Amino acid sequence: MRRSSTFLLKLGSGLDIRRAVQVALGICSILLGVYFFRHERHELHGIMQGIGNARPAWIVAGLLLAVAYVLLQAAMYVHGFRAAGGQISWGAAVRLFLRRNLASVFLPAGGFTSLGLFTRSLEERGERRAVIHYASTIYAIAGMVTVVAASLPVLAYLFLAHGLSGDIYYAFVFLVVLVAGMAWVVRSLLQQGVAARIAVRLSPSIAGVLEEVGQSRLKRGEVLLTLLASFAIELVGMAHLYVAMQALGMGSHWELAAVGYVVAVLLLVASPFLRGLGAIEVSMTAVLMRYGLQESQAATAVLLFRLFEFWLPLAGGVLSFLRGRNNLALRLLPAMMALVLGVVDIASAASPAAAHRMRVLQGLVPTVQLDASSMTVLVAGLLLIFVSVALVRGLRMAWWFALFLALASMAANLDRAIHPGRTVAALAMVAVLLRTRGSYKFLGDRRRRYAGITVLAASLGGVLLFGIVGFYFLEKRDFNIDFTLRDSVVNTLKVFFLFGQDGLVAHTHFAREFTVGLRIAFACALTIGLYALWKPWAGGGPTEVAVRLRAQELVHRYGDSPLDRFKVAADKELYAPDGVDGFVAYATAKGYALALGMPTAKGISEKQALIRGFDDYCGRNNLRPVYYRIGTTDARLLRSMGKKLLLIGQEAVLDLALFNLAGRDQKTLRNSLSRATREELVVKTYPPPVADGLLQKLKTVSTEWLMGGKHEAAFSQGVFDANVLRGDEILTVENAGGRVLAFTNIIPDGISGEATYDMLRTAEGVPGYVTDFLMVGLFEHFRTQGFTHVNLGLAPMSGIGQAKDLPERALKFAYERIARFAHYKGLRNFKEKFNPGWNDMFLAYDHDLDLFFIPTALLEVEEG
């Protein structure tokens, strides 16, 4: 019981109530999504039947109205943003509506809660969060106001002519109360009233947004245009119902269309889940029946209306996600389909075919071929599972192989008792592969591709030779066949490709072992060959000495980063093409080429040329390019070239003109210096070349530092190398007896006026004030040499204020809550005590899928 209580306390400390509610709502939304599509499958079937009997001209009219509906929704966003002082393009407005409309189906009170989604792309284009939320609020209120305006005359007519049902009456009252409540909330937020205070208490980060919104001026002309577009949407909705009834040949009038539409909208607004699932269909059908339509006619008209008003925009939302650049779902879909199709094929081969379909085929296809097709399905299934892994890596060769296997699976399943479901699955995979062809661009180096083909051919050739020789020397009693050379070749191929083996029956234990072993050898040879064909590039070996010397010269001329020292370190490979005055320093791991910082080159045009060339180079060698530790200015350049960005931390830069030991904030540093002075510690400077005796002392300190649980990280930092340190300027903290307690080495910094250092290590048992003493001495040393700033290095995962997306939220959560990353907090706190400025640092990559693999690749290169 005590253990359970301890666990619950730990759990409670790690997850607050708000996060738990978010998780619960997320799970609920997923389950509601599954429920929604399962519940509506009959409606979809009914729509298809209704369309089959509809008049084509009216269907075309309905489709055109659906397009107008989407454009009017986009117009509301366009004018809403202008009213709030922002700007949004028509294309972005269409995508925003379609995606929010899709999300609203699966969210509680989705029409409102979805208005806070999909803001990242707008923020990346430079739009402020305050403007986005303000414009979304204008959009929501305009929609509610025009619903009331359109409903009032219709409901008044209904009340006078037929009376109102209780459901419609209560829905209208709810709508009026909702509009009034929203108006009060917005006014209170703008005037910093009660609603604003409650909002800030619940989410302190919203205070800045509310202040910015309150200071902005609303453009009334644009608000009017937003209202007009919203009112036009209500008219389009009524026209949709009118067109649906005309398309089905029922004959209708605008009164019935207006009444039916208003009923649908009121129930949509009042429904908390799934956009009025079920309630709209039932209520609209009942209203139409009251006007004399038969139940079947009314239901079909409602279903066709739902197609125009609901299903087509919903499909548009799905397509907007799938068509999005670097879409993660679309990128993973072929690999997932290959995996699923492989499992389905294996299950298909293992399960008996349907008897009635088999009887049809037996009259058309020989039994031998039917048996062989089962084995073909099995082999295709196994290979598809193998190929799914290569598809994740985006290899073009894997794409061709998957396409061939999908076609083979489709043909074999057709041959195998005409199984429509599995055939359609294979056909769908072919369609998806063709749609996503552009994502599989990694061709591999031609020489390595030929080498892979050679390994594949040699592996299969060796097993083929083994099979031919084995069959030829078998005794007649093994298969009751006296194999000739031709028979040996034919039967080996039959065993390989599992075709027409009905005459090949093993009569001895050895014969059975031989055929099973031959198949296993064939599978192993195929696996080894495919791996050789698809394996990641492990790097091109050591960079030529001449290239490295040229890179060192380019760093001296064009270096503009505190990382310049490490770009020409021995653990880096260099991409330095002829004709471009610059290079890219990178290391390879897990199929990624991890570039350290930006290319070193004369100007922006040269850097752009190097980035494009490096991307092509990586594509030819089955590598994915990644740029690590990119500053804000360079991040904008990479984004303009199509890269995606992730904030990975902040870099501390100290302004020496502002640094001093006065004030309450620097009391800790003053105490550290006073204690060091009392203990007669001194900071000493050793210019290069460093003597062997001092290097041995530094080696002792470094060894003790590593024994304290620390570890060296290469790639973007230095490791202890006496040959390298000999050429650096060294600062040490030493006691009266000459013992080195701590040291750091100064390294070149390519930024004008800025200095930096690399290692900062202390001996075992040395207290923290010694490090503070060394850092203050280092700053004074730089100041005397005329430097104005000191780069203190990266504080990983820190500085993420309001996370914009899931990756940033994951980093922020790990930094704040997971004990494994607690040392990053300590590193941030250590740098904070000197009051530096902070610059955002980014990771640039091509696809969201890369974020699953980049951390392990970085860990590998940092371990050297």
Short mmCIF file of C-alpha atoms in Angstrom, two decimals, residues 173-389:
data_model
loop_
_atom_site.label_atom_id
_atom_site.label_comp_id
_atom_site.label_asym_id
_atom_site.label_seq_id
_atom_site.Cartn_x
_atom_site.Cartn_y
_atom_site.Cartn_z
CA VAL A 173 -32.77 30.32 -26.94
CA PHE A 174 -29.42 28.65 -26.39
CA LEU A 175 -28.05 30.36 -29.51
CA VAL A 176 -29.22 33.83 -28.40
CA VAL A 177 -27.75 33.30 -24.92
CA LEU A 178 -24.52 32.04 -26.47
CA VAL A 179 -24.14 35.08 -28.73
CA ALA A 180 -24.86 37.43 -25.82
CA GLY A 181 -22.38 35.56 -23.63
CA MET A 182 -19.67 35.67 -26.27
CA ALA A 183 -20.20 39.39 -26.77
CA TRP A 184 -19.82 39.98 -23.02
CA VAL A 185 -16.68 37.81 -22.82
CA VAL A 186 -15.01 39.58 -25.74
CA ARG A 187 -15.81 43.02 -24.34
CA SER A 188 -14.55 42.00 -20.91
CA LEU A 189 -11.33 40.67 -22.40
CA LEU A 190 -10.73 43.81 -24.43
CA GLN A 191 -11.37 46.06 -21.42
CA GLN A 192 -9.28 43.90 -19.03
CA GLY A 193 -12.39 43.02 -17.05
CA VAL A 194 -13.49 39.93 -15.11
CA ALA A 195 -13.08 37.55 -18.06
CA ALA A 196 -9.54 38.82 -18.64
CA ARG A 197 -8.56 38.30 -15.01
CA ILE A 198 -9.96 34.77 -15.01
CA ALA A 199 -8.16 33.97 -18.29
CA VAL A 200 -4.82 35.24 -16.96
CA ARG A 201 -5.26 33.27 -13.74
CA LEU A 202 -5.88 30.08 -15.72
CA SER A 203 -3.11 30.73 -18.26
CA PRO A 204 -0.61 33.47 -17.31
CA SER A 205 0.98 33.35 -20.79
CA ILE A 206 -2.19 34.86 -22.30
CA ALA A 207 -1.68 38.19 -20.54
CA GLY A 208 0.57 39.56 -23.28
CA VAL A 209 -1.88 38.48 -25.97
CA LEU A 210 -4.79 40.24 -24.23
CA GLU A 211 -2.75 43.41 -23.77
CA GLU A 212 -1.80 43.48 -27.45
CA VAL A 213 -5.40 42.81 -28.54
CA GLY A 214 -6.69 45.56 -26.25
CA GLN A 215 -4.31 48.08 -27.82
CA SER A 216 -5.22 47.18 -31.41
CA ARG A 217 -7.86 49.11 -33.35
CA LEU A 218 -10.72 47.23 -34.98
CA LYS A 219 -11.42 48.05 -38.63
CA ARG A 220 -15.20 48.29 -38.79
CA GLY A 221 -15.41 48.13 -42.58
CA GLU A 222 -13.67 44.74 -42.58
CA VAL A 223 -15.97 43.53 -39.79
CA LEU A 224 -18.94 44.43 -41.97
CA LEU A 225 -17.48 42.46 -44.88
CA THR A 226 -16.96 39.50 -42.53
CA LEU A 227 -20.64 39.68 -41.52
CA LEU A 228 -21.74 39.89 -45.17
CA ALA A 229 -19.67 36.81 -46.09
CA SER A 230 -21.14 34.96 -43.10
CA PHE A 231 -24.69 35.89 -44.08
CA ALA A 232 -24.00 34.71 -47.65
CA ILE A 233 -22.99 31.36 -46.15
CA GLU A 234 -26.45 31.03 -44.59
CA LEU A 235 -28.04 31.69 -48.01
CA VAL A 236 -25.77 29.09 -49.62
CA GLY A 237 -26.87 26.58 -46.99
CA MET A 238 -30.52 27.16 -47.82
CA ALA A 239 -29.69 26.87 -51.52
CA HIS A 240 -27.96 23.54 -50.86
CA LEU A 241 -31.15 22.02 -49.45
CA TYR A 242 -33.18 23.48 -52.32
CA VAL A 243 -30.75 22.00 -54.87
CA ALA A 244 -30.75 18.62 -53.10
CA MET A 245 -34.52 18.34 -53.40
CA GLN A 246 -34.49 19.51 -57.01
CA ALA A 247 -31.74 17.02 -57.88
CA LEU A 248 -33.93 14.18 -56.60
CA GLY A 249 -36.91 15.40 -58.63
CA MET A 250 -39.07 16.23 -55.62
CA GLY A 251 -39.94 19.77 -56.56
CA SER A 252 -39.46 22.28 -53.75
CA HIS A 253 -39.74 25.89 -52.77
CA TRP A 254 -37.53 28.27 -50.83
CA GLU A 255 -39.74 28.26 -47.75
CA LEU A 256 -39.09 24.56 -47.16
CA ALA A 257 -35.35 24.97 -47.86
CA ALA A 258 -35.06 27.88 -45.43
CA VAL A 259 -36.95 26.11 -42.65
CA GLY A 260 -35.00 22.88 -43.02
CA TYR A 261 -31.64 24.67 -43.08
CA VAL A 262 -32.38 26.77 -39.99
CA VAL A 263 -33.36 23.64 -38.07
CA ALA A 264 -30.04 22.02 -39.08
CA VAL A 265 -27.94 25.04 -38.05
CA LEU A 266 -29.63 25.45 -34.68
CA LEU A 267 -29.03 21.81 -33.82
CA LEU A 268 -25.45 22.11 -35.07
CA VAL A 269 -24.76 25.04 -32.75
CA ALA A 270 -26.38 23.39 -29.76
CA SER A 271 -24.70 20.00 -30.27
CA PRO A 272 -21.61 19.54 -28.03
CA PHE A 273 -20.13 16.62 -29.97
CA LEU A 274 -19.61 15.46 -33.56
CA ARG A 275 -21.29 18.44 -35.23
CA GLY A 276 -24.87 17.30 -34.64
CA LEU A 277 -24.32 13.64 -35.43
CA GLY A 278 -27.73 11.98 -35.95
CA ALA A 279 -29.77 14.87 -34.57
CA ILE A 280 -29.57 16.90 -37.78
CA GLU A 281 -30.62 14.02 -40.00
CA VAL A 282 -33.59 13.06 -37.82
CA SER A 283 -34.84 16.63 -37.23
CA MET A 284 -34.48 17.77 -40.84
CA THR A 285 -36.25 14.64 -42.06
CA ALA A 286 -39.12 15.27 -39.64
CA VAL A 287 -39.44 18.91 -40.79
CA LEU A 288 -39.51 17.93 -44.47
CA MET A 289 -42.10 15.24 -43.76
CA ARG A 290 -44.35 17.87 -42.13
CA TYR A 291 -44.35 19.64 -45.49
CA GLY A 292 -45.72 16.56 -47.29
CA LEU A 293 -42.60 14.66 -48.37
CA GLN A 294 -42.47 10.88 -47.97
CA GLU A 295 -40.05 9.59 -45.38
CA SER A 296 -37.76 8.01 -48.00
CA GLN A 297 -37.77 11.23 -50.07
CA ALA A 298 -37.05 13.44 -47.07
CA ALA A 299 -34.23 11.19 -45.81
CA THR A 300 -32.56 11.03 -49.23
CA ALA A 301 -32.76 14.81 -49.66
CA VAL A 302 -31.22 15.32 -46.23
CA LEU A 303 -28.39 12.91 -47.07
CA LEU A 304 -27.64 14.73 -50.31
CA PHE A 305 -27.75 18.06 -48.46
CA ARG A 306 -25.23 16.62 -45.98
CA LEU A 307 -22.98 15.66 -48.87
CA PHE A 308 -22.85 19.26 -50.11
CA GLU A 309 -22.73 20.97 -46.72
CA PHE A 310 -20.77 18.50 -44.58
CA TRP A 311 -19.04 15.60 -46.32
CA LEU A 312 -17.40 17.52 -49.17
CA PRO A 313 -15.78 20.13 -46.85
CA LEU A 314 -14.78 17.25 -44.55
CA ALA A 315 -13.11 15.47 -47.49
CA GLY A 316 -11.44 18.76 -48.37
CA GLY A 317 -10.00 18.89 -44.87
CA VAL A 318 -8.55 15.40 -45.22
CA LEU A 319 -7.01 16.31 -48.59
CA SER A 320 -5.54 19.52 -47.18
CA PHE A 321 -3.66 17.45 -44.61
CA LEU A 322 -2.52 14.85 -47.12
CA ARG A 323 -1.41 17.47 -49.64
CA GLY A 324 0.56 19.41 -47.05
CA ARG A 325 4.29 19.60 -47.62
CA ASN A 326 6.30 17.07 -45.62
CA ASN A 327 3.10 15.58 -44.26
CA LEU A 328 4.04 13.01 -41.65
CA ALA A 329 0.95 10.82 -42.13
CA LEU A 330 1.36 10.71 -45.90
CA ARG A 331 5.08 10.02 -45.52
CA LEU A 332 4.46 7.05 -43.23
CA LEU A 333 1.40 5.76 -45.07
CA PRO A 334 3.24 3.69 -47.75
CA ALA A 335 5.44 2.01 -45.14
CA MET A 336 2.44 1.27 -42.92
CA MET A 337 0.47 -0.03 -45.89
CA ALA A 338 3.39 -2.24 -46.92
CA LEU A 339 3.56 -3.63 -43.40
CA VAL A 340 -0.20 -4.21 -43.20
CA LEU A 341 -0.38 -5.65 -46.71
CA GLY A 342 2.49 -7.97 -45.87
CA VAL A 343 0.66 -9.26 -42.79
CA VAL A 344 -2.56 -9.56 -44.81
CA ASP A 345 -0.77 -11.53 -47.53
CA ILE A 346 0.74 -13.92 -44.99
CA ALA A 347 -2.69 -14.42 -43.41
CA SER A 348 -4.20 -14.85 -46.88
CA ALA A 349 -1.69 -17.53 -47.82
CA ALA A 350 -2.21 -19.33 -44.51
CA SER A 351 -6.03 -19.27 -44.68
CA PRO A 352 -8.18 -21.40 -46.99
CA ALA A 353 -9.73 -19.69 -49.99
CA ALA A 354 -13.48 -19.17 -50.20
CA ALA A 355 -15.03 -22.33 -51.63
CA HIS A 356 -17.48 -20.65 -54.01
CA ARG A 357 -14.78 -18.41 -55.52
CA MET A 358 -12.36 -21.33 -55.74
CA ARG A 359 -14.90 -23.38 -57.74
CA VAL A 360 -15.13 -20.55 -60.27
CA LEU A 361 -11.36 -20.33 -60.65
CA GLN A 362 -10.78 -24.08 -60.90
CA GLY A 363 -12.65 -24.07 -64.18
CA LEU A 364 -10.37 -21.32 -65.51
CA VAL A 365 -6.93 -21.82 -63.93
CA PRO A 366 -4.95 -25.05 -63.37
CA THR A 367 -4.79 -26.27 -59.76
CA VAL A 368 -0.99 -26.15 -59.85
CA GLN A 369 -1.07 -22.43 -60.60
CA LEU A 370 -3.57 -21.79 -57.81
CA ASP A 371 -1.29 -23.52 -55.30
CA ALA A 372 1.68 -21.58 -56.60
CA SER A 373 -0.15 -18.27 -56.26
CA SER A 374 -0.68 -18.99 -52.56
CA MET A 375 3.05 -19.39 -52.09
CA THR A 376 3.66 -16.23 -54.13
CA VAL A 377 1.34 -14.31 -51.81
CA LEU A 378 3.29 -15.66 -48.83
CA VAL A 379 6.65 -14.60 -50.26
CA ALA A 380 5.29 -11.19 -51.29
CA GLY A 381 3.97 -10.71 -47.75
CA LEU A 382 7.32 -11.50 -46.15
CA LEU A 383 9.19 -9.21 -48.54
CA LEU A 384 6.68 -6.38 -48.04
CA ILE A 385 7.35 -6.44 -44.29
CA PHE A 386 11.07 -6.17 -45.03
CA VAL A 387 10.53 -3.39 -47.57
CA SER A 388 8.39 -1.33 -45.16
CA VAL A 389 11.52 -0.54 -43.13
#
